[in-house]
Amino acid sequence: MSETQATTVNETNYLNASSTLRSWLLTVDHKRIGILYLVTLTGFLLIGGIAAGLIRLELINASGRFFSHETYNKIFTAHGVVMIFFFLLPSIPAVFGNFLIPIMIGARDLAFPRLNLASWYIFVIGGVFGLSALVLGGVDTGWTFYTPYSSTYANSHVILTALGIFVAGFSSILTGINFIVTIHKMRAPGMTWFRLPLFVWAHYATSIVIVLGTPVIAITILLVACERLFHLGIFDPALGGDPVLFQHLFWFYSHPAVYIMVLPGMGVMSELIAAFSRKRIFGYTVVAMSSMAIAIIGFFVWGHHMFVSSQSIYAGLVFSFLSFLVAIPSAVKVFNWTATLYKGSISFKTPMVYALGFIGLFTVGGLTGLFLATAAVDVHVHDTYFVVAHFHYVMIGGAMMEFLGALHFWWPKMIGKMYPERVSRAGSILLFIAFNLTFFPQFILGYMGMPRRYHVYPPEFQLLHRMSSLGAGLLFISFAVVFGSLLWSLVKGKKAPANPWPAKGLEWETSSPPPTFNFDRIPEVTEEAYAYETLFGDEPGPTS
Amino acid sequence: MAYTGQHVTSIRTYVTVFLCLMALTALTVWVAFMDLGFMNTIVAMTIAVIKALLVVLIFMHLKDNPKVLWIAAGGAAVWLAIMMSFTLADYLTRPASYLGGW
Ligand SMILES: [Cu+2]
């Protein structure tokens, strides 16, 4: 295959190799599947974002002026379900993991290319179920589907939504298996485990969480559907079940799911910090192992969601202690990234703005997580906007910032065009400001006692809610700038060189965009990851 | 021995295992009609575990597979144990008045 490629390597790439719709829908090229995911997920991000906008619109007024109670319940459920199950969970692995892992380890594709395509189709089928539930009238249980409301009382489309999540879960599992096998079996000669880019380590850890955790949520959600349909007594006390059992099963998956969403972002983070400091990552091995530690300890902490739901005091103590423990590897990462900056040759390109934003926002999100893991404090702020703010600092400040950072960093590689640096950077800074304006007031609101999921609230909370809604409006504008400039670059962007930053890593040694089979010749790896001194000499690189 | 991708399980083994599974299913149903007190759950779970082992080892060929797959399968079992033991750490330490029998 490589001989025919070699002569035309500069003209033929994976994007223009064929252009029919059929060649896209039946592709087994991991890069094209990554693009398919990118398009699909951007659609879901838009839907989830519109729902978020409607929530903030409603909360401008203390009296709940625009929507009925039922409609409001359906809107925040749609926001949560779409954003978590159909955007954040697949986001970085399905788009960038798919696109980059084979290239980063020097392979021509994932281990199971057809399975990879199947997982996209399965995701789309799950998405169609989820969206049809939305179109037919929505769900009102919240994204957490707590029983007995979801299994007995809710009159909305619980089963259809559950089915969508169930099906989409299989897409995650298949992607996770594909990554694990690929990383074990497909590494290029010389690419030892401790020469893997940290992005790959993070995805390896994430895949383990996906494979071990996702079957549990699938079965749990199936049990809710069984109880609704056949009145099997699982969660309903009247039938001999226990509603708190649902919370155990749900959070056994859904706490680790937070790490499915944020660990890949931490992998992106390591690539960005190294590239724009032009230095080796400080403490490579520790950062790699902290991903594995987060993946494993992340499974031991789920009871911190249940301090006030009749869990025993003993279990609460144990889960509280273990939740503190999982903060250690996360903090290790933050300190190592910060240490990497030290004496680095730092340039503030757009991806770096997202990376630096991540450090600040994730630290706030992570530390407020420790407040919440303290059982006595949690009793006070449980189910308030404090939790909402904490979660959004981790999920948007962490996962979403890195999704955008990755999108800008690898956009030249994926698309072959440069995004407009100044507009994109302005967008990223505006996004950072808007984000804080939206979510910081929510910490104060929550601490003052504003409960989550209410749309009618005491008038003294109105000012803070209005600040938050104003921030949400600004967030919409900044997202428009960010995605607008990327779309503009599709048409008008300058052609990207093979290594525009320049950065280390096998993905930067092939052309932009890469040829269909990634490399003309399988590379031989002779150095560690982030050997930036070989790119710039011993001194930390020239200033740009 | 290196894994060759060749499974050498005979039809006879499959049929025998299938019949064992059916017999154990019948046993489960039969036992379900007897009240063994606190042994109810234990007996049911023991039968279920034996059936699962038969399926995993022989139908899913774990028996003839390389050790790394034993680690993968073992990991799944350990994680199931984690889920159950931490959940029980809640249920078993609640005040007795919260709990009925199980
Ligand atoms: Cu949690």
Short mmCIF file of N, CA and C in Angstrom, two decimals, chain A residues 253-412:
data_model
loop_
_atom_site.label_atom_id
_atom_site.label_comp_id
_atom_site.label_asym_id
_atom_site.label_seq_id
_atom_site.Cartn_x
_atom_site.Cartn_y
_atom_site.Cartn_z
N TYR A 253 -21.22 3.77 38.58
CA TYR A 253 -20.75 4.18 37.25
C TYR A 253 -20.53 5.68 37.17
N SER A 254 -21.47 6.47 37.67
CA SER A 254 -21.51 7.88 37.31
C SER A 254 -20.45 8.71 38.00
N HIS A 255 -19.91 8.26 39.14
CA HIS A 255 -18.73 9.00 39.60
C HIS A 255 -17.52 8.72 38.71
N PRO A 256 -17.18 7.42 38.47
CA PRO A 256 -16.08 7.17 37.51
C PRO A 256 -16.33 7.84 36.16
N ALA A 257 -17.61 8.00 35.78
CA ALA A 257 -17.91 8.65 34.50
C ALA A 257 -17.35 10.06 34.46
N VAL A 258 -17.28 10.72 35.63
CA VAL A 258 -16.66 12.04 35.67
C VAL A 258 -15.21 11.94 35.21
N TYR A 259 -14.55 10.84 35.58
CA TYR A 259 -13.17 10.65 35.15
C TYR A 259 -13.09 10.24 33.69
N ILE A 260 -14.13 9.55 33.19
CA ILE A 260 -14.16 9.28 31.74
C ILE A 260 -14.18 10.60 30.99
N MET A 261 -14.85 11.61 31.58
CA MET A 261 -14.96 12.89 30.90
C MET A 261 -13.70 13.74 31.08
N VAL A 262 -13.05 13.65 32.26
CA VAL A 262 -11.97 14.60 32.52
C VAL A 262 -10.57 14.01 32.28
N LEU A 263 -10.40 12.68 32.42
CA LEU A 263 -9.07 12.09 32.21
C LEU A 263 -8.53 12.35 30.80
N PRO A 264 -9.34 12.15 29.74
CA PRO A 264 -8.79 12.45 28.41
C PRO A 264 -8.38 13.91 28.30
N GLY A 265 -9.13 14.81 28.96
CA GLY A 265 -8.77 16.22 28.96
C GLY A 265 -7.42 16.43 29.62
N MET A 266 -7.15 15.66 30.70
CA MET A 266 -5.84 15.77 31.35
C MET A 266 -4.73 15.28 30.42
N GLY A 267 -5.05 14.29 29.58
CA GLY A 267 -4.09 13.83 28.59
C GLY A 267 -3.78 14.93 27.59
N VAL A 268 -4.83 15.61 27.11
CA VAL A 268 -4.64 16.73 26.18
C VAL A 268 -3.76 17.79 26.83
N MET A 269 -4.09 18.06 28.10
CA MET A 269 -3.38 19.06 28.88
C MET A 269 -1.87 18.84 28.85
N SER A 270 -1.43 17.60 29.07
CA SER A 270 0.01 17.32 29.08
C SER A 270 0.63 17.64 27.74
N GLU A 271 -0.06 17.32 26.64
CA GLU A 271 0.48 17.62 25.32
C GLU A 271 0.61 19.13 25.12
N LEU A 272 -0.43 19.88 25.52
CA LEU A 272 -0.42 21.32 25.28
C LEU A 272 0.65 22.02 26.11
N ILE A 273 0.72 21.66 27.41
CA ILE A 273 1.68 22.33 28.29
C ILE A 273 3.11 22.09 27.80
N ALA A 274 3.40 20.84 27.40
CA ALA A 274 4.75 20.54 26.93
C ALA A 274 5.05 21.31 25.64
N ALA A 275 4.07 21.33 24.71
CA ALA A 275 4.32 21.95 23.41
C ALA A 275 4.54 23.45 23.54
N PHE A 276 3.74 24.12 24.38
CA PHE A 276 3.84 25.57 24.44
C PHE A 276 4.75 26.07 25.56
N SER A 277 5.39 25.11 26.31
CA SER A 277 6.50 25.49 27.18
C SER A 277 7.81 25.03 26.56
N ARG A 278 7.70 24.24 25.49
CA ARG A 278 8.86 23.67 24.80
C ARG A 278 9.78 22.94 25.77
N LYS A 279 9.16 22.13 26.61
CA LYS A 279 9.91 21.40 27.63
C LYS A 279 9.34 20.01 27.79
N ARG A 280 10.18 19.12 28.35
CA ARG A 280 9.65 17.84 28.79
C ARG A 280 8.64 18.06 29.91
N ILE A 281 7.64 17.18 29.96
CA ILE A 281 6.71 17.21 31.10
C ILE A 281 7.48 16.88 32.37
N PHE A 282 7.27 17.67 33.41
CA PHE A 282 7.92 17.41 34.68
C PHE A 282 7.33 16.14 35.29
N GLY A 283 8.19 15.14 35.57
CA GLY A 283 7.71 13.92 36.24
C GLY A 283 6.78 13.08 35.37
N TYR A 284 7.26 12.73 34.16
CA TYR A 284 6.45 11.97 33.21
C TYR A 284 5.80 10.74 33.85
N THR A 285 6.63 9.92 34.52
CA THR A 285 6.13 8.64 35.06
C THR A 285 5.02 8.87 36.08
N VAL A 286 5.22 9.88 36.92
CA VAL A 286 4.22 10.15 37.95
C VAL A 286 2.90 10.59 37.32
N VAL A 287 3.01 11.42 36.26
CA VAL A 287 1.78 11.88 35.61
C VAL A 287 1.07 10.69 34.96
N ALA A 288 1.83 9.80 34.31
CA ALA A 288 1.22 8.61 33.69
C ALA A 288 0.54 7.75 34.75
N MET A 289 1.25 7.50 35.86
CA MET A 289 0.70 6.63 36.89
C MET A 289 -0.47 7.27 37.62
N SER A 290 -0.47 8.62 37.72
CA SER A 290 -1.60 9.26 38.39
C SER A 290 -2.88 9.07 37.58
N SER A 291 -2.76 8.95 36.24
CA SER A 291 -3.95 8.63 35.44
C SER A 291 -4.49 7.27 35.84
N MET A 292 -3.60 6.30 36.00
CA MET A 292 -4.03 4.96 36.39
C MET A 292 -4.63 4.98 37.80
N ALA A 293 -3.99 5.76 38.70
CA ALA A 293 -4.50 5.82 40.08
C ALA A 293 -5.90 6.43 40.10
N ILE A 294 -6.10 7.49 39.31
CA ILE A 294 -7.43 8.11 39.27
C ILE A 294 -8.45 7.11 38.75
N ALA A 295 -8.06 6.36 37.71
CA ALA A 295 -8.98 5.38 37.12
C ALA A 295 -9.41 4.36 38.17
N ILE A 296 -8.48 3.91 39.00
CA ILE A 296 -8.81 2.84 39.95
C ILE A 296 -9.49 3.41 41.20
N ILE A 297 -8.87 4.41 41.84
CA ILE A 297 -9.46 4.95 43.08
C ILE A 297 -10.81 5.59 42.78
N GLY A 298 -10.98 6.11 41.55
CA GLY A 298 -12.25 6.72 41.18
C GLY A 298 -13.45 5.80 41.37
N PHE A 299 -13.21 4.49 41.42
CA PHE A 299 -14.31 3.55 41.62
C PHE A 299 -14.68 3.37 43.10
N PHE A 300 -13.88 3.92 44.02
CA PHE A 300 -14.09 3.65 45.45
C PHE A 300 -14.78 4.79 46.19
N VAL A 301 -15.32 5.76 45.47
CA VAL A 301 -15.73 6.99 46.15
C VAL A 301 -17.21 7.32 45.96
N TRP A 302 -17.98 6.45 45.30
CA TRP A 302 -19.29 6.88 44.82
C TRP A 302 -20.25 7.30 45.93
N GLY A 303 -20.04 6.75 47.14
CA GLY A 303 -20.99 7.05 48.22
C GLY A 303 -21.01 8.51 48.64
N HIS A 304 -20.05 9.35 48.13
CA HIS A 304 -20.11 10.76 48.51
C HIS A 304 -21.31 11.47 47.90
N HIS A 305 -22.04 10.79 47.01
CA HIS A 305 -23.28 11.37 46.49
C HIS A 305 -24.46 11.04 47.38
N MET A 306 -24.23 10.22 48.42
CA MET A 306 -25.35 9.65 49.16
C MET A 306 -25.30 9.95 50.65
N PHE A 307 -24.55 11.00 51.04
CA PHE A 307 -24.44 11.31 52.47
C PHE A 307 -25.80 11.59 53.10
N VAL A 308 -26.71 12.18 52.33
CA VAL A 308 -28.00 12.52 52.94
C VAL A 308 -29.14 11.62 52.45
N SER A 309 -28.80 10.50 51.79
CA SER A 309 -29.91 9.65 51.33
C SER A 309 -29.91 8.31 52.07
N SER A 310 -29.87 8.34 53.37
CA SER A 310 -30.07 7.19 54.25
C SER A 310 -28.93 6.18 54.18
N GLN A 311 -27.81 6.57 53.58
CA GLN A 311 -26.64 5.71 53.66
C GLN A 311 -26.16 5.68 55.12
N SER A 312 -25.59 4.56 55.56
CA SER A 312 -25.16 4.48 56.96
C SER A 312 -24.02 5.44 57.23
N ILE A 313 -23.89 5.85 58.49
CA ILE A 313 -22.83 6.80 58.85
C ILE A 313 -21.46 6.19 58.61
N TYR A 314 -21.34 4.88 58.90
CA TYR A 314 -20.07 4.20 58.68
C TYR A 314 -19.67 4.28 57.20
N ALA A 315 -20.61 3.93 56.30
CA ALA A 315 -20.29 3.98 54.87
C ALA A 315 -19.96 5.40 54.45
N GLY A 316 -20.69 6.38 55.00
CA GLY A 316 -20.42 7.77 54.68
C GLY A 316 -18.99 8.16 55.04
N LEU A 317 -18.54 7.71 56.23
CA LEU A 317 -17.17 8.01 56.66
C LEU A 317 -16.15 7.42 55.70
N VAL A 318 -16.35 6.15 55.34
CA VAL A 318 -15.40 5.47 54.46
C VAL A 318 -15.35 6.18 53.11
N PHE A 319 -16.51 6.49 52.55
CA PHE A 319 -16.54 7.12 51.23
C PHE A 319 -15.96 8.53 51.29
N SER A 320 -16.18 9.23 52.38
CA SER A 320 -15.62 10.56 52.54
C SER A 320 -14.09 10.49 52.52
N PHE A 321 -13.55 9.56 53.29
CA PHE A 321 -12.09 9.41 53.35
C PHE A 321 -11.52 9.05 51.97
N LEU A 322 -12.16 8.09 51.30
CA LEU A 322 -11.65 7.66 49.99
C LEU A 322 -11.75 8.79 48.96
N SER A 323 -12.76 9.65 49.11
CA SER A 323 -12.90 10.77 48.17
C SER A 323 -11.74 11.75 48.32
N PHE A 324 -11.28 11.93 49.56
CA PHE A 324 -10.10 12.78 49.75
C PHE A 324 -8.88 12.17 49.07
N LEU A 325 -8.83 10.83 49.13
CA LEU A 325 -7.69 10.12 48.56
C LEU A 325 -7.56 10.36 47.05
N VAL A 326 -8.71 10.39 46.34
CA VAL A 326 -8.65 10.51 44.89
C VAL A 326 -8.20 11.91 44.47
N ALA A 327 -8.25 12.86 45.41
CA ALA A 327 -7.77 14.20 45.07
C ALA A 327 -6.27 14.23 44.89
N ILE A 328 -5.57 13.27 45.51
CA ILE A 328 -4.10 13.31 45.48
C ILE A 328 -3.55 13.17 44.06
N PRO A 329 -3.91 12.10 43.32
CA PRO A 329 -3.36 12.02 41.96
C PRO A 329 -3.77 13.19 41.07
N SER A 330 -4.98 13.75 41.28
CA SER A 330 -5.38 14.92 40.48
C SER A 330 -4.47 16.09 40.80
N ALA A 331 -4.17 16.28 42.09
CA ALA A 331 -3.30 17.39 42.48
C ALA A 331 -1.89 17.17 41.97
N VAL A 332 -1.44 15.90 41.98
CA VAL A 332 -0.11 15.58 41.44
C VAL A 332 -0.01 16.10 40.01
N LYS A 333 -1.05 15.86 39.22
CA LYS A 333 -1.02 16.33 37.83
C LYS A 333 -0.92 17.84 37.77
N VAL A 334 -1.76 18.53 38.53
CA VAL A 334 -1.78 19.99 38.46
C VAL A 334 -0.40 20.54 38.83
N PHE A 335 0.20 19.99 39.91
CA PHE A 335 1.52 20.47 40.31
C PHE A 335 2.57 20.19 39.23
N ASN A 336 2.48 19.01 38.59
CA ASN A 336 3.47 18.68 37.57
C ASN A 336 3.34 19.57 36.34
N TRP A 337 2.10 19.91 35.96
CA TRP A 337 1.95 20.83 34.82
C TRP A 337 2.53 22.19 35.16
N THR A 338 2.23 22.64 36.38
CA THR A 338 2.75 23.95 36.79
C THR A 338 4.27 23.93 36.81
N ALA A 339 4.85 22.83 37.32
CA ALA A 339 6.31 22.73 37.36
C ALA A 339 6.89 22.68 35.94
N THR A 340 6.11 22.13 34.99
CA THR A 340 6.59 22.10 33.61
C THR A 340 6.74 23.52 33.05
N LEU A 341 5.85 24.41 33.47
CA LEU A 341 5.91 25.79 32.99
C LEU A 341 7.20 26.48 33.43
N TYR A 342 7.72 26.05 34.59
CA TYR A 342 8.87 26.73 35.20
C TYR A 342 10.06 26.73 34.25
N LYS A 343 10.57 27.92 33.95
CA LYS A 343 11.70 28.10 33.04
C LYS A 343 11.42 27.59 31.63
N GLY A 344 10.14 27.42 31.30
CA GLY A 344 9.81 27.03 29.93
C GLY A 344 9.83 28.24 29.02
N SER A 345 9.83 27.97 27.71
CA SER A 345 9.74 29.05 26.74
C SER A 345 8.28 29.12 26.31
N ILE A 346 7.50 29.92 27.05
CA ILE A 346 6.04 29.84 26.95
C ILE A 346 5.52 30.74 25.84
N SER A 347 4.62 30.22 25.01
CA SER A 347 3.95 31.07 24.04
C SER A 347 2.44 30.92 24.23
N PHE A 348 1.73 32.05 24.13
CA PHE A 348 0.30 32.06 24.45
C PHE A 348 -0.55 31.87 23.20
N LYS A 349 -0.31 30.77 22.49
CA LYS A 349 -1.18 30.42 21.38
C LYS A 349 -2.53 29.97 21.95
N THR A 350 -3.58 29.98 21.09
CA THR A 350 -4.93 29.67 21.57
C THR A 350 -5.01 28.38 22.40
N PRO A 351 -4.42 27.26 21.94
CA PRO A 351 -4.54 26.03 22.76
C PRO A 351 -3.95 26.23 24.15
N MET A 352 -2.88 27.03 24.25
CA MET A 352 -2.25 27.26 25.55
C MET A 352 -3.16 28.08 26.46
N VAL A 353 -3.95 29.01 25.87
CA VAL A 353 -4.89 29.77 26.69
C VAL A 353 -5.89 28.80 27.33
N TYR A 354 -6.38 27.83 26.54
CA TYR A 354 -7.29 26.84 27.11
C TYR A 354 -6.58 26.01 28.18
N ALA A 355 -5.32 25.68 27.94
CA ALA A 355 -4.60 24.84 28.90
C ALA A 355 -4.40 25.59 30.22
N LEU A 356 -4.00 26.86 30.14
CA LEU A 356 -3.81 27.62 31.38
C LEU A 356 -5.15 27.85 32.08
N GLY A 357 -6.19 28.08 31.27
CA GLY A 357 -7.54 28.20 31.85
C GLY A 357 -7.92 26.95 32.61
N PHE A 358 -7.59 25.81 32.03
CA PHE A 358 -7.87 24.52 32.68
C PHE A 358 -7.25 24.47 34.06
N ILE A 359 -5.98 24.86 34.18
CA ILE A 359 -5.31 24.74 35.49
C ILE A 359 -6.10 25.50 36.55
N GLY A 360 -6.47 26.75 36.24
CA GLY A 360 -7.21 27.54 37.22
C GLY A 360 -8.58 26.97 37.52
N LEU A 361 -9.34 26.70 36.46
CA LEU A 361 -10.73 26.29 36.66
C LEU A 361 -10.82 24.90 37.28
N PHE A 362 -9.94 23.99 36.82
CA PHE A 362 -9.99 22.64 37.38
C PHE A 362 -9.58 22.65 38.85
N THR A 363 -8.67 23.54 39.21
CA THR A 363 -8.27 23.63 40.62
C THR A 363 -9.46 24.08 41.47
N VAL A 364 -10.20 25.10 40.99
CA VAL A 364 -11.39 25.53 41.73
C VAL A 364 -12.40 24.39 41.80
N GLY A 365 -12.64 23.74 40.66
CA GLY A 365 -13.60 22.64 40.64
C GLY A 365 -13.17 21.50 41.55
N GLY A 366 -11.89 21.18 41.53
CA GLY A 366 -11.41 20.06 42.33
C GLY A 366 -11.45 20.36 43.81
N LEU A 367 -11.03 21.57 44.19
CA LEU A 367 -11.00 21.90 45.62
C LEU A 367 -12.40 22.00 46.20
N THR A 368 -13.36 22.56 45.43
CA THR A 368 -14.73 22.58 45.95
C THR A 368 -15.28 21.16 46.04
N GLY A 369 -14.72 20.25 45.24
CA GLY A 369 -15.08 18.84 45.38
C GLY A 369 -14.69 18.31 46.75
N LEU A 370 -13.58 18.81 47.28
CA LEU A 370 -13.19 18.38 48.64
C LEU A 370 -14.16 18.92 49.69
N PHE A 371 -14.64 20.17 49.48
CA PHE A 371 -15.68 20.66 50.41
C PHE A 371 -16.85 19.67 50.42
N LEU A 372 -17.23 19.26 49.21
CA LEU A 372 -18.43 18.42 49.10
C LEU A 372 -18.18 17.01 49.62
N ALA A 373 -16.92 16.57 49.58
CA ALA A 373 -16.60 15.24 50.10
C ALA A 373 -16.56 15.23 51.62
N THR A 374 -16.52 16.43 52.23
CA THR A 374 -16.59 16.51 53.69
C THR A 374 -18.04 16.38 54.10
N ALA A 375 -18.37 15.27 54.74
CA ALA A 375 -19.78 14.94 54.96
C ALA A 375 -20.54 16.06 55.65
N ALA A 376 -19.92 16.69 56.66
CA ALA A 376 -20.64 17.70 57.43
C ALA A 376 -20.99 18.91 56.57
N VAL A 377 -20.07 19.31 55.67
CA VAL A 377 -20.35 20.44 54.79
C VAL A 377 -21.38 20.04 53.74
N ASP A 378 -21.27 18.79 53.28
CA ASP A 378 -22.18 18.34 52.23
C ASP A 378 -23.63 18.37 52.69
N VAL A 379 -23.87 18.07 53.97
CA VAL A 379 -25.24 18.11 54.47
C VAL A 379 -25.83 19.49 54.23
N HIS A 380 -24.99 20.52 54.37
CA HIS A 380 -25.46 21.89 54.19
C HIS A 380 -25.67 22.23 52.70
N VAL A 381 -24.72 21.87 51.86
CA VAL A 381 -24.79 22.34 50.46
C VAL A 381 -25.28 21.28 49.48
N HIS A 382 -25.66 20.11 49.99
CA HIS A 382 -26.16 19.05 49.12
C HIS A 382 -27.34 19.54 48.29
N ASP A 383 -27.37 19.17 46.99
CA ASP A 383 -28.48 19.54 46.11
C ASP A 383 -28.70 21.05 46.02
N THR A 384 -27.62 21.84 46.21
CA THR A 384 -27.75 23.27 45.99
C THR A 384 -26.93 23.65 44.76
N TYR A 385 -26.97 24.95 44.43
CA TYR A 385 -26.17 25.43 43.31
C TYR A 385 -24.67 25.31 43.55
N PHE A 386 -24.28 25.08 44.82
CA PHE A 386 -22.85 24.85 45.07
C PHE A 386 -22.37 23.62 44.30
N VAL A 387 -23.21 22.58 44.33
CA VAL A 387 -22.87 21.36 43.60
C VAL A 387 -22.88 21.63 42.09
N VAL A 388 -23.88 22.39 41.65
CA VAL A 388 -23.97 22.72 40.23
C VAL A 388 -22.71 23.45 39.77
N ALA A 389 -22.28 24.44 40.59
CA ALA A 389 -21.10 25.21 40.22
C ALA A 389 -19.85 24.33 40.22
N HIS A 390 -19.70 23.51 41.27
CA HIS A 390 -18.56 22.59 41.33
C HIS A 390 -18.49 21.72 40.09
N PHE A 391 -19.64 21.13 39.75
CA PHE A 391 -19.68 20.20 38.63
C PHE A 391 -19.33 20.89 37.31
N HIS A 392 -19.84 22.12 37.14
CA HIS A 392 -19.55 22.82 35.88
C HIS A 392 -18.10 23.31 35.82
N TYR A 393 -17.51 23.64 36.98
CA TYR A 393 -16.08 23.99 36.95
C TYR A 393 -15.25 22.79 36.51
N VAL A 394 -15.64 21.58 36.96
CA VAL A 394 -14.88 20.40 36.54
C VAL A 394 -15.19 20.04 35.10
N MET A 395 -16.47 20.08 34.74
CA MET A 395 -16.86 19.57 33.42
C MET A 395 -16.60 20.58 32.30
N ILE A 396 -16.96 21.84 32.49
CA ILE A 396 -16.68 22.83 31.43
C ILE A 396 -15.26 23.35 31.59
N GLY A 397 -14.92 23.75 32.87
CA GLY A 397 -13.57 24.24 33.11
C GLY A 397 -12.52 23.19 32.84
N GLY A 398 -12.87 21.92 33.06
CA GLY A 398 -11.92 20.84 32.80
C GLY A 398 -12.10 20.24 31.43
N ALA A 399 -13.16 19.43 31.28
CA ALA A 399 -13.31 18.64 30.05
C ALA A 399 -13.53 19.51 28.81
N MET A 400 -14.44 20.51 28.93
CA MET A 400 -14.80 21.31 27.76
C MET A 400 -13.64 22.19 27.30
N MET A 401 -12.94 22.81 28.26
CA MET A 401 -11.78 23.65 27.90
C MET A 401 -10.76 22.82 27.13
N GLU A 402 -10.54 21.59 27.58
CA GLU A 402 -9.54 20.76 26.91
C GLU A 402 -10.05 20.23 25.58
N PHE A 403 -11.36 20.02 25.47
CA PHE A 403 -11.91 19.66 24.15
C PHE A 403 -11.60 20.77 23.16
N LEU A 404 -11.82 22.02 23.58
CA LEU A 404 -11.54 23.14 22.69
C LEU A 404 -10.04 23.32 22.47
N GLY A 405 -9.25 23.12 23.55
CA GLY A 405 -7.80 23.20 23.39
C GLY A 405 -7.30 22.19 22.37
N ALA A 406 -7.80 20.96 22.50
CA ALA A 406 -7.41 19.90 21.55
C ALA A 406 -7.87 20.25 20.15
N LEU A 407 -9.08 20.79 20.05
CA LEU A 407 -9.63 21.11 18.74
C LEU A 407 -8.73 22.12 18.01
N HIS A 408 -8.24 23.12 18.76
CA HIS A 408 -7.37 24.11 18.11
C HIS A 408 -5.97 23.57 17.87
N PHE A 409 -5.45 22.78 18.83
CA PHE A 409 -4.09 22.27 18.70
C PHE A 409 -3.96 21.33 17.50
N TRP A 410 -4.94 20.42 17.35
CA TRP A 410 -4.83 19.43 16.28
C TRP A 410 -5.65 19.78 15.04
N TRP A 411 -6.34 20.94 15.09
CA TRP A 411 -7.12 21.36 13.91
C TRP A 411 -6.25 21.41 12.65
N PRO A 412 -5.04 22.01 12.70
CA PRO A 412 -4.20 22.03 11.49
C PRO A 412 -3.87 20.61 11.00
#
